[in-house]
Amino acid sequence: MVTEVASVDERGLSTDEVFERMSRGAVNRVKDRTSRSVASIVRENVFTLFNAIIVGASIIVLLFGDLRDGIFGGVMVINAIIGIMSELRAKRTLDSLAIVDAPQASVLRNGEVSVIPARDVVLDDVIELALGDQVSVDGTVLASAGLEIDESLLTGESRPVKKKEGDQLLAGTSVVAGSGRMVATAVGERVYAQGLSEQARAFTRTISEIQVSINRVLQVVSVMLLPIVALTFYSQNRIAGGLGGDWREALVLSVASVIGMIPQGLVLLTSMNFAIGSATLARRGVLVQELPAVEVLARVDCLCLDKTGTLTTGGIRVRQIDVISGDEALIRRALATASSDRTNATAQAIWSFLDEDALAGAQARAQWNVPFSSARKWSAWGTDCESWILGAPEIVIDEAVAGNAALLERVGGFASSGARVVALVRADSAVVDDELPEAREVAAIVVLEEDLREDAAETLDYFRSQGVHVRVISGDNPTTVGALATQAGLTAPDGMPARLMDARDLPEDLSSEAFIDAIEKHDVFGRVTPEQKRAMVGALQAREHCVAMTGDGVNDALALKDADLGIAMGNGTQATKAVAQIVLVDSKFSVLPGVLSEGRRIIANMERVSSLFLAKTTYAAVLVIVTALVGWRYPFLPRQFSYIDSLTIGIPAFFLALWPNPRRYVPGFLKRTLSLAMPTGVILAAAALTAFGIADGPQDRESTAAILSLMLGAIWLLVITSRPLSLWKWVLLVAVTSATVGGVLIPPVRHFFSTVAPTTHEWLLILCVGAGAALLIEVAQRVFYARQFARSLEQ
């Protein structure tokens, strides 16, 4: 069906009418969800299950124990403050960047069209719609020039819906073809999707392997807490002499066992790492709309690129127009009419190339038009008795007509050099139901050229070195796409030339194994439809690949939405940016390696420090169980656990998590971390119990020996975790070791933590036990890494 060209004489609202509607709240304002609110940041850092446990433990200590044992409560407060401040700083950076990239709308007011933020649209505003625009309010179509709307965000239906005058439009949908005009009938919270266009950009937590793995551990720990407290209280109270003994001390020691098992800083450190990583990327012009998305890119092993705007600069210019048949002046006027909407780069380039005489004749004879569509690959205009069609040569040119085969071969020659070619054909009948008429005569071919990005080759080389399989997926001619990809240095993963495929040769069943195999085995695809792009992402995911998709056009939106990570160009359409997790604000493809390295730094460092936290959870649990079974006093007070925790885990982990780490992602985060942490935790618990059992004298001397022996082993674990060692890591390790020894040598510190200065004999015991623990930890680590290496060879 062809939509008649419509013209609506509307002046839009006056300034006074706009102010009147704003004063009564009839404006498109919804709660700003570009990133988390201050309240949600405070809530996530303060009101947590584990903070509630720590607060409860602090209250018990303050009521029944020594005030000094409540120091762990102060650590919680400091951690929360650091987390809140870090995330607030990231929020300010992200919000300021998002304001620059906010959705806009073209409204008709006082007879003139002006571009305003979408949030300033008021009820009854007349809005101009063009290709790629996202509808920001509910409304009614006033005029349609081939207007087609993608409603997939609301209905899940991928096929565009044609709209005519009087049809309804809903917020959150987007223009995929044609243009039009609408009047706003519902704004703000009253729209059907309740501000879906902004909610699509909202901060949400992308599911990340780090968070899922940590949450599993924390769930197990939370289940164990109550039984551990009960067991510790029973055993320590029995040791103290039953009900007649000092049950208060047993209660405080029970609190110590709980505090030791909770990996207090792990969740906080994860959020901080995401926030800091996002703020770092924001300074490079990368808007991270979902913080954990930075980590997701570290797992990506397939990157799908659209040619335009990634390999090329996005700019297109006409190299030449070759008239094949007919009057040249008439053909140039026909080209002007075909490109007069200028809603895509090709139309804009043709319009800019034509002379004033041709442009003056545009639309002179057009009675109808069919706008360009990514699915059709052509646009058309005409009268009741003729059609002019502009589109992909292999689609609009009839090869069966004499002479056209040679012409298509000529087109192929242009394409092989990396040029884009469109053909203008004429027919003596109108287009009906989007079907090309028979007996089409070729009038002209238009040769266009694009510029490769200077950094394209270097960027592709980086991804190849990192084991990321890059595929180029484009709607353009496969030969053109392949030539440009080759010029940019794209190859197959094995270094052989990139494997090219015309998407029209793909199996029609987009979920079949044959389709999936074809996607897996090729690197460059041309003439891809939006539905095929989306199916390609699904095909790669079906083979357990983690897929990132970049794009800038509205035809990329569905694929970006389904990809594990959607990356939109800043100069792309509103619809594309709305569904993406990451927006390259400056549209610089070259920043993607920085995004990848930032994601890999986060996941590699979080795995590194997670082993420290989970080793502590392990040795705390072992200490509880063994002391209860053997009938020993629990060796540590809560404040002594805080001393151990801050020096061997908390402070070092904060710095190690920020260190550069180029290690490539390897699946199995949780399994690897526990395989590393559990044997180490058992060894550290054994060291503490050995020193505690051998040491002779009062309780404070036994506890001091256990503390220092455990800390020496833990510092060696820190050494292993810090490898490869650098100057600053040596400074960190020396500082931690000095603070450990200084804690028992400086009288005020020693008194505060209830430790004593060891005798020469005790120092010898501590060094021997600590060295033995370090040796066993080193052996355990080497065995672990040897097994990892063997598994990698098997794979």
mmCIF file of C-alpha atoms in Angstrom, residues 264-586:
data_model
loop_
_atom_site.group_PDB
_atom_site.id
_atom_site.type_symbol
_atom_site.label_atom_id
_atom_site.label_comp_id
_atom_site.label_asym_id
_atom_site.label_seq_id
_atom_site.Cartn_x
_atom_site.Cartn_y
_atom_site.Cartn_z
ATOM 1 C CA GLN A 264 32.073 -7.188 54.566
ATOM 2 C CA GLY A 265 33.774 -5.265 51.806
ATOM 3 C CA LEU A 266 33.279 -7.613 48.863
ATOM 4 C CA VAL A 267 29.855 -6.416 47.696
ATOM 5 C CA LEU A 268 30.777 -2.803 48.366
ATOM 6 C CA LEU A 269 34.051 -3.161 46.489
ATOM 7 C CA THR A 270 32.209 -4.604 43.504
ATOM 8 C CA SER A 271 29.809 -1.634 43.322
ATOM 9 C CA MET A 272 32.665 0.817 43.778
ATOM 10 C CA ASN A 273 34.644 -0.852 41.020
ATOM 11 C CA PHE A 274 31.711 -0.598 38.617
ATOM 12 C CA ALA A 275 31.110 3.039 39.575
ATOM 13 C CA ILE A 276 34.756 4.037 39.235
ATOM 14 C CA GLY A 277 35.049 2.166 35.934
ATOM 15 C CA SER A 278 31.973 3.940 34.570
ATOM 16 C CA ALA A 279 33.264 7.330 35.682
ATOM 17 C CA THR A 280 36.616 6.585 34.040
ATOM 18 C CA LEU A 281 34.899 5.711 30.776
ATOM 19 C CA ALA A 282 32.685 8.793 31.004
ATOM 20 C CA ARG A 283 35.791 10.952 30.895
ATOM 21 C CA ARG A 284 36.623 9.240 27.589
ATOM 22 C CA GLY A 285 33.201 10.035 26.134
ATOM 23 C CA VAL A 286 31.546 6.707 26.912
ATOM 24 C CA LEU A 287 28.142 6.830 28.603
ATOM 25 C CA VAL A 288 27.546 3.637 30.587
ATOM 26 C CA GLN A 289 23.798 3.423 31.105
ATOM 27 C CA GLU A 290 24.082 0.234 33.177
ATOM 28 C CA LEU A 291 27.178 0.056 35.404
ATOM 29 C CA PRO A 292 27.775 -3.731 35.321
ATOM 30 C CA ALA A 293 27.750 -3.524 31.519
ATOM 31 C CA VAL A 294 31.436 -2.589 31.793
ATOM 32 C CA GLU A 295 32.124 -6.058 33.188
ATOM 33 C CA VAL A 296 29.951 -7.738 30.544
ATOM 34 C CA LEU A 297 32.223 -6.440 27.783
ATOM 35 C CA ALA A 298 35.130 -8.262 29.437
ATOM 36 C CA ARG A 299 33.297 -11.522 28.676
ATOM 37 C CA VAL A 300 32.490 -10.636 25.057
ATOM 38 C CA ASP A 301 34.031 -13.006 22.520
ATOM 39 C CA CYS A 302 31.950 -11.871 19.524
ATOM 40 C CA LEU A 303 31.684 -8.244 18.432
ATOM 41 C CA CYS A 304 29.242 -7.434 15.635
ATOM 42 C CA LEU A 305 29.821 -4.135 13.856
ATOM 43 C CA ASP A 306 27.737 -2.169 11.446
ATOM 44 C CA LYS A 307 30.016 -0.837 8.698
ATOM 45 C CA THR A 308 28.719 2.723 8.667
ATOM 46 C CA GLY A 309 29.926 4.744 11.634
ATOM 47 C CA THR A 310 32.317 2.070 12.876
ATOM 48 C CA LEU A 311 34.678 1.037 10.082
ATOM 49 C CA THR A 312 33.797 4.219 8.172
ATOM 50 C CA THR A 313 33.355 7.779 9.383
ATOM 51 C CA GLY A 314 29.648 7.701 8.550
ATOM 52 C CA GLY A 315 29.956 10.477 6.017
ATOM 53 C CA ILE A 316 28.954 9.676 2.418
ATOM 54 C CA ARG A 317 29.579 11.703 -0.722
ATOM 55 C CA VAL A 318 28.644 11.165 -4.363
ATOM 56 C CA ARG A 319 31.595 10.304 -6.579
ATOM 57 C CA GLN A 320 29.657 10.259 -9.857
ATOM 58 C CA ILE A 321 26.212 9.898 -11.410
ATOM 59 C CA ASP A 322 26.134 7.863 -14.628
ATOM 60 C CA VAL A 323 23.003 8.330 -16.757
ATOM 61 C CA ILE A 324 22.188 5.020 -18.468
ATOM 62 C CA SER A 325 19.103 6.010 -20.458
ATOM 63 C CA GLY A 326 16.733 8.949 -20.827
ATOM 64 C CA ASP A 327 17.040 12.729 -20.515
ATOM 65 C CA GLU A 328 19.747 13.707 -18.031
ATOM 66 C CA ALA A 329 17.899 16.776 -16.704
ATOM 67 C CA LEU A 330 14.752 14.709 -16.105
ATOM 68 C CA ILE A 331 16.748 11.992 -14.351
ATOM 69 C CA ARG A 332 18.464 14.492 -12.076
ATOM 70 C CA ARG A 333 15.070 15.954 -11.114
ATOM 71 C CA ALA A 334 13.857 12.410 -10.406
ATOM 72 C CA LEU A 335 16.881 11.816 -8.167
ATOM 73 C CA ALA A 336 16.166 15.079 -6.367
ATOM 74 C CA THR A 337 12.582 13.993 -5.716
ATOM 75 C CA ALA A 338 13.702 10.556 -4.530
ATOM 76 C CA SER A 339 16.161 12.075 -2.058
ATOM 77 C CA SER A 340 14.152 15.130 -1.016
ATOM 78 C CA ASP A 341 13.275 13.750 2.427
ATOM 79 C CA ARG A 342 17.019 13.555 3.268
ATOM 80 C CA THR A 343 16.222 11.138 6.116
ATOM 81 C CA ASN A 344 19.259 8.947 5.494
ATOM 82 C CA ALA A 345 22.896 9.553 4.610
ATOM 83 C CA THR A 346 22.510 8.373 1.002
ATOM 84 C CA ALA A 347 19.614 10.745 0.300
ATOM 85 C CA GLN A 348 21.478 13.601 1.953
ATOM 86 C CA ALA A 349 24.585 12.942 -0.188
ATOM 87 C CA ILE A 350 22.600 12.852 -3.450
ATOM 88 C CA TRP A 351 20.656 16.001 -2.555
ATOM 89 C CA SER A 352 23.909 17.840 -1.734
ATOM 90 C CA PHE A 353 25.481 16.764 -5.061
ATOM 91 C CA LEU A 354 22.669 17.895 -7.362
ATOM 92 C CA ASP A 355 22.503 21.380 -8.895
ATOM 93 C CA GLU A 356 19.852 24.005 -8.159
ATOM 94 C CA ASP A 357 17.864 23.303 -11.329
ATOM 95 C CA ALA A 358 17.407 19.661 -10.340
ATOM 96 C CA LEU A 359 16.509 20.550 -6.755
ATOM 97 C CA ALA A 360 13.963 23.124 -7.901
ATOM 98 C CA GLY A 361 12.095 20.383 -9.747
ATOM 99 C CA ALA A 362 11.888 18.039 -6.751
ATOM 100 C CA GLN A 363 8.383 16.826 -5.840
ATOM 101 C CA ALA A 364 6.973 18.624 -8.886
ATOM 102 C CA ARG A 365 5.162 15.540 -10.200
ATOM 103 C CA ALA A 366 5.041 13.260 -7.133
ATOM 104 C CA GLN A 367 1.552 12.020 -6.295
ATOM 105 C CA TRP A 368 2.710 9.289 -3.920
ATOM 106 C CA ASN A 369 5.897 8.010 -2.367
ATOM 107 C CA VAL A 370 7.255 4.971 -0.608
ATOM 108 C CA PRO A 371 9.979 5.920 1.886
ATOM 109 C CA PHE A 372 13.261 4.054 2.133
ATOM 110 C CA SER A 373 13.199 0.993 4.349
ATOM 111 C CA SER A 374 16.092 -1.173 5.519
ATOM 112 C CA ALA A 375 13.957 -4.233 4.883
ATOM 113 C CA ARG A 376 13.017 -3.218 1.303
ATOM 114 C CA LYS A 377 16.391 -1.668 0.381
ATOM 115 C CA TRP A 378 14.618 0.858 -1.892
ATOM 116 C CA SER A 379 12.396 3.931 -1.960
ATOM 117 C CA ALA A 380 9.998 5.105 -4.668
ATOM 118 C CA TRP A 381 7.797 7.944 -5.892
ATOM 119 C CA GLY A 382 5.584 8.498 -8.860
ATOM 120 C CA THR A 383 2.167 9.070 -10.412
ATOM 121 C CA ASP A 384 -0.671 6.781 -11.400
ATOM 122 C CA CYS A 385 1.136 5.845 -14.617
ATOM 123 C CA GLU A 386 4.828 5.785 -13.698
ATOM 124 C CA SER A 387 7.262 4.911 -10.899
ATOM 125 C CA TRP A 388 10.779 6.041 -10.078
ATOM 126 C CA ILE A 389 12.607 3.648 -7.768
ATOM 127 C CA LEU A 390 15.956 4.276 -6.053
ATOM 128 C CA GLY A 391 17.675 1.400 -4.273
ATOM 129 C CA ALA A 392 20.173 -1.449 -4.212
ATOM 130 C CA PRO A 393 21.139 -2.330 -7.814
ATOM 131 C CA GLU A 394 20.868 -6.104 -7.368
ATOM 132 C CA ILE A 395 17.309 -5.654 -6.065
ATOM 133 C CA VAL A 396 15.826 -2.962 -8.331
ATOM 134 C CA ILE A 397 17.636 -3.875 -11.585
ATOM 135 C CA ASP A 398 16.057 -6.775 -13.493
ATOM 136 C CA GLU A 399 19.007 -8.974 -14.539
ATOM 137 C CA ALA A 400 16.899 -10.764 -17.131
ATOM 138 C CA VAL A 401 16.636 -7.623 -19.252
ATOM 139 C CA ALA A 402 19.183 -7.460 -22.047
ATOM 140 C CA GLY A 403 22.246 -5.471 -21.156
ATOM 141 C CA ASN A 404 21.509 -5.370 -17.419
ATOM 142 C CA ALA A 405 23.853 -8.271 -16.639
ATOM 143 C CA ALA A 406 26.788 -6.247 -17.947
ATOM 144 C CA LEU A 407 25.575 -3.245 -15.984
ATOM 145 C CA LEU A 408 25.431 -5.270 -12.783
ATOM 146 C CA GLU A 409 28.944 -6.508 -13.502
ATOM 147 C CA ARG A 410 30.032 -2.872 -13.755
ATOM 148 C CA VAL A 411 28.306 -2.153 -10.454
ATOM 149 C CA GLY A 412 30.234 -5.050 -8.981
ATOM 150 C CA GLY A 413 33.462 -3.445 -10.104
ATOM 151 C CA PHE A 414 32.624 -0.282 -8.181
ATOM 152 C CA ALA A 415 31.618 -2.354 -5.140
ATOM 153 C CA SER A 416 34.872 -4.325 -5.155
ATOM 154 C CA SER A 417 36.764 -1.053 -4.756
ATOM 155 C CA GLY A 418 34.720 -0.248 -1.613
ATOM 156 C CA ALA A 419 32.269 2.174 -3.253
ATOM 157 C CA ARG A 420 28.533 2.117 -2.631
ATOM 158 C CA VAL A 421 26.197 2.078 -5.596
ATOM 159 C CA VAL A 422 22.474 2.798 -5.843
ATOM 160 C CA ALA A 423 20.422 2.556 -9.009
ATOM 161 C CA LEU A 424 17.513 4.672 -10.254
ATOM 162 C CA VAL A 425 15.009 2.718 -12.350
ATOM 163 C CA ARG A 426 11.754 3.741 -14.050
ATOM 164 C CA ALA A 427 8.553 1.798 -14.731
ATOM 165 C CA ASP A 428 5.303 2.644 -16.545
ATOM 166 C CA SER A 429 3.091 1.602 -13.614
ATOM 167 C CA ALA A 430 2.747 2.529 -9.966
ATOM 168 C CA VAL A 431 4.133 0.591 -7.010
ATOM 169 C CA VAL A 432 1.359 -1.477 -5.433
ATOM 170 C CA ASP A 433 1.603 -3.073 -1.975
ATOM 171 C CA ASP A 434 5.366 -2.563 -1.835
ATOM 172 C CA GLU A 435 5.835 -4.774 -4.900
ATOM 173 C CA LEU A 436 8.210 -3.594 -7.622
ATOM 174 C CA PRO A 437 6.479 -3.170 -11.009
ATOM 175 C CA GLU A 438 7.496 -5.250 -14.002
ATOM 176 C CA ALA A 439 9.497 -3.954 -16.994
ATOM 177 C CA ARG A 440 11.791 -1.653 -15.081
ATOM 178 C CA GLU A 441 14.219 0.449 -17.137
ATOM 179 C CA VAL A 442 17.551 1.513 -15.615
ATOM 180 C CA ALA A 443 17.848 5.301 -15.734
ATOM 181 C CA ALA A 444 21.072 5.940 -13.791
ATOM 182 C CA ILE A 445 23.519 4.582 -11.280
ATOM 183 C CA VAL A 446 24.897 6.698 -8.457
ATOM 184 C CA VAL A 447 28.365 5.872 -7.134
ATOM 185 C CA LEU A 448 29.024 6.952 -3.557
ATOM 186 C CA GLU A 449 32.136 6.644 -1.427
ATOM 187 C CA GLU A 450 32.883 6.530 2.276
ATOM 188 C CA ASP A 451 36.037 7.228 4.248
ATOM 189 C CA LEU A 452 37.539 4.562 6.478
ATOM 190 C CA ARG A 453 38.235 5.632 10.020
ATOM 191 C CA GLU A 454 41.946 6.172 10.532
ATOM 192 C CA ASP A 455 41.878 4.097 13.699
ATOM 193 C CA ALA A 456 39.774 1.223 12.294
ATOM 194 C CA ALA A 457 42.706 -1.078 11.446
ATOM 195 C CA GLU A 458 44.396 -0.543 14.813
ATOM 196 C CA THR A 459 41.133 -1.158 16.690
ATOM 197 C CA LEU A 460 40.358 -4.354 14.768
ATOM 198 C CA ASP A 461 43.896 -5.575 15.384
ATOM 199 C CA TYR A 462 43.439 -5.013 19.129
ATOM 200 C CA PHE A 463 40.265 -7.085 19.248
ATOM 201 C CA ARG A 464 41.910 -9.853 17.223
ATOM 202 C CA SER A 465 44.817 -9.956 19.702
ATOM 203 C CA GLN A 466 42.336 -10.216 22.566
ATOM 204 C CA GLY A 467 40.547 -13.224 21.101
ATOM 205 C CA VAL A 468 37.388 -11.317 20.149
ATOM 206 C CA HIS A 469 35.869 -12.454 16.832
ATOM 207 C CA VAL A 470 34.751 -9.341 14.964
ATOM 208 C CA ARG A 471 31.980 -9.663 12.382
ATOM 209 C CA VAL A 472 30.784 -6.877 10.096
ATOM 210 C CA ILE A 473 27.026 -6.957 9.502
ATOM 211 C CA SER A 474 25.655 -4.401 7.051
ATOM 212 C CA GLY A 475 22.701 -3.698 4.825
ATOM 213 C CA ASP A 476 25.010 -2.609 2.004
ATOM 214 C CA ASN A 477 26.261 -4.602 -0.968
ATOM 215 C CA PRO A 478 28.319 -7.586 0.292
ATOM 216 C CA THR A 479 31.175 -6.834 -2.117
ATOM 217 C CA THR A 480 31.359 -3.216 -0.912
ATOM 218 C CA VAL A 481 31.278 -4.248 2.714
ATOM 219 C CA GLY A 482 33.898 -6.936 2.147
ATOM 220 C CA ALA A 483 36.228 -4.536 0.316
ATOM 221 C CA LEU A 484 36.017 -1.935 3.097
ATOM 222 C CA ALA A 485 36.465 -4.592 5.785
ATOM 223 C CA THR A 486 39.558 -5.897 3.992
ATOM 224 C CA GLN A 487 40.956 -2.374 3.686
ATOM 225 C CA ALA A 488 40.428 -1.969 7.438
ATOM 226 C CA GLY A 489 42.401 -5.152 8.104
ATOM 227 C CA LEU A 490 39.545 -7.465 9.103
ATOM 228 C CA THR A 491 40.476 -11.153 8.917
ATOM 229 C CA ALA A 492 39.069 -14.469 10.052
ATOM 230 C CA PRO A 493 40.151 -15.588 13.566
ATOM 231 C CA ASP A 494 42.889 -17.790 12.074
ATOM 232 C CA GLY A 495 44.388 -14.844 10.166
ATOM 233 C CA MET A 496 43.021 -15.915 6.788
ATOM 234 C CA PRO A 497 41.040 -13.446 4.628
ATOM 235 C CA ALA A 498 37.610 -12.544 5.976
ATOM 236 C CA ARG A 499 34.851 -14.886 4.781
ATOM 237 C CA LEU A 500 32.092 -13.006 2.938
ATOM 238 C CA MET A 501 28.403 -13.898 2.605
ATOM 239 C CA ASP A 502 25.360 -12.301 1.018
ATOM 240 C CA ALA A 503 22.586 -12.427 3.618
ATOM 241 C CA ARG A 504 20.041 -13.123 0.888
ATOM 242 C CA ASP A 505 21.645 -16.565 0.560
ATOM 243 C CA LEU A 506 21.036 -17.395 4.231
ATOM 244 C CA PRO A 507 18.408 -20.013 5.096
ATOM 245 C CA GLU A 508 14.904 -18.571 5.483
ATOM 246 C CA ASP A 509 14.439 -20.346 8.809
ATOM 247 C CA LEU A 510 16.306 -17.929 11.090
ATOM 248 C CA SER A 511 16.392 -20.426 13.953
ATOM 249 C CA SER A 512 17.669 -23.417 11.997
ATOM 250 C CA GLU A 513 21.024 -25.082 12.568
ATOM 251 C CA ALA A 514 21.972 -24.266 8.976
ATOM 252 C CA PHE A 515 21.439 -20.559 9.671
ATOM 253 C CA ILE A 516 23.455 -20.736 12.906
ATOM 254 C CA ASP A 517 26.292 -22.610 11.152
ATOM 255 C CA ALA A 518 26.410 -19.993 8.394
ATOM 256 C CA ILE A 519 26.707 -17.163 10.911
ATOM 257 C CA GLU A 520 29.388 -19.010 12.849
ATOM 258 C CA LYS A 521 31.502 -19.648 9.748
ATOM 259 C CA HIS A 522 31.495 -16.170 8.153
ATOM 260 C CA ASP A 523 32.950 -12.794 9.072
ATOM 261 C CA VAL A 524 31.321 -10.265 6.735
ATOM 262 C CA PHE A 525 27.631 -10.104 5.803
ATOM 263 C CA GLY A 526 25.968 -7.779 3.303
ATOM 264 C CA ARG A 527 22.347 -7.015 2.434
ATOM 265 C CA VAL A 528 21.282 -7.926 5.952
ATOM 266 C CA THR A 529 17.730 -7.055 7.004
ATOM 267 C CA PRO A 530 16.898 -5.851 10.543
ATOM 268 C CA GLU A 531 15.245 -9.205 11.298
ATOM 269 C CA GLN A 532 18.376 -11.047 10.161
ATOM 270 C CA LYS A 533 20.599 -8.832 12.314
ATOM 271 C CA ARG A 534 18.526 -9.746 15.326
ATOM 272 C CA ALA A 535 18.579 -13.436 14.384
ATOM 273 C CA MET A 536 22.367 -13.338 13.933
ATOM 274 C CA VAL A 537 22.796 -12.175 17.517
ATOM 275 C CA GLY A 538 20.536 -15.002 18.676
ATOM 276 C CA ALA A 539 22.434 -17.533 16.554
ATOM 277 C CA LEU A 540 25.758 -16.608 18.156
ATOM 278 C CA GLN A 541 24.203 -16.700 21.621
ATOM 279 C CA ALA A 542 22.826 -20.158 20.821
ATOM 280 C CA ARG A 543 26.449 -21.298 20.449
ATOM 281 C CA GLU A 544 27.163 -19.875 23.923
ATOM 282 C CA HIS A 545 28.977 -16.787 22.680
ATOM 283 C CA CYS A 546 28.796 -13.519 24.616
ATOM 284 C CA VAL A 547 27.777 -11.016 21.943
ATOM 285 C CA ALA A 548 28.275 -7.256 21.743
ATOM 286 C CA MET A 549 26.552 -5.332 18.959
ATOM 287 C CA THR A 550 27.334 -1.811 17.779
ATOM 288 C CA GLY A 551 25.097 0.324 15.619
ATOM 289 C CA ASP A 552 23.780 3.784 14.891
ATOM 290 C CA GLY A 553 20.691 3.301 12.724
ATOM 291 C CA VAL A 554 17.160 2.455 13.726
ATOM 292 C CA ASN A 555 17.580 -0.849 11.852
ATOM 293 C CA ASP A 556 20.163 -1.812 14.492
ATOM 294 C CA ALA A 557 17.862 -1.269 17.490
ATOM 295 C CA LEU A 558 16.397 -4.787 17.655
ATOM 296 C CA ALA A 559 19.819 -6.430 17.449
ATOM 297 C CA LEU A 560 21.227 -4.085 20.109
ATOM 298 C CA LYS A 561 18.295 -4.869 22.359
ATOM 299 C CA ASP A 562 18.882 -8.633 22.156
ATOM 300 C CA ALA A 563 22.687 -8.579 22.377
ATOM 301 C CA ASP A 564 24.429 -9.270 25.675
ATOM 302 C CA LEU A 565 25.829 -5.768 25.313
ATOM 303 C CA GLY A 566 24.361 -3.088 23.058
ATOM 304 C CA ILE A 567 26.739 -0.288 22.058
ATOM 305 C CA ALA A 568 25.225 2.732 20.303
ATOM 306 C CA MET A 569 27.005 5.544 18.499
ATOM 307 C CA GLY A 570 26.376 9.027 19.876
ATOM 308 C CA ASN A 571 25.342 10.307 16.454
ATOM 309 C CA GLY A 572 22.895 7.445 16.086
ATOM 310 C CA THR A 573 19.129 7.556 16.336
ATOM 311 C CA GLN A 574 17.267 8.052 19.592
ATOM 312 C CA ALA A 575 15.761 4.576 19.307
ATOM 313 C CA THR A 576 19.195 2.977 19.056
ATOM 314 C CA LYS A 577 20.585 4.840 22.052
ATOM 315 C CA ALA A 578 17.489 4.082 24.099
ATOM 316 C CA VAL A 579 18.035 0.309 24.027
ATOM 317 C CA ALA A 580 21.848 0.298 24.337
ATOM 318 C CA GLN A 581 23.725 -0.229 27.597
ATOM 319 C CA ILE A 582 26.703 1.806 26.380
ATOM 320 C CA VAL A 583 26.690 4.948 24.208
ATOM 321 C CA LEU A 584 29.857 6.185 22.490
ATOM 322 C CA VAL A 585 28.970 9.867 22.826
ATOM 323 C CA ASP A 586 31.597 11.087 20.362
#
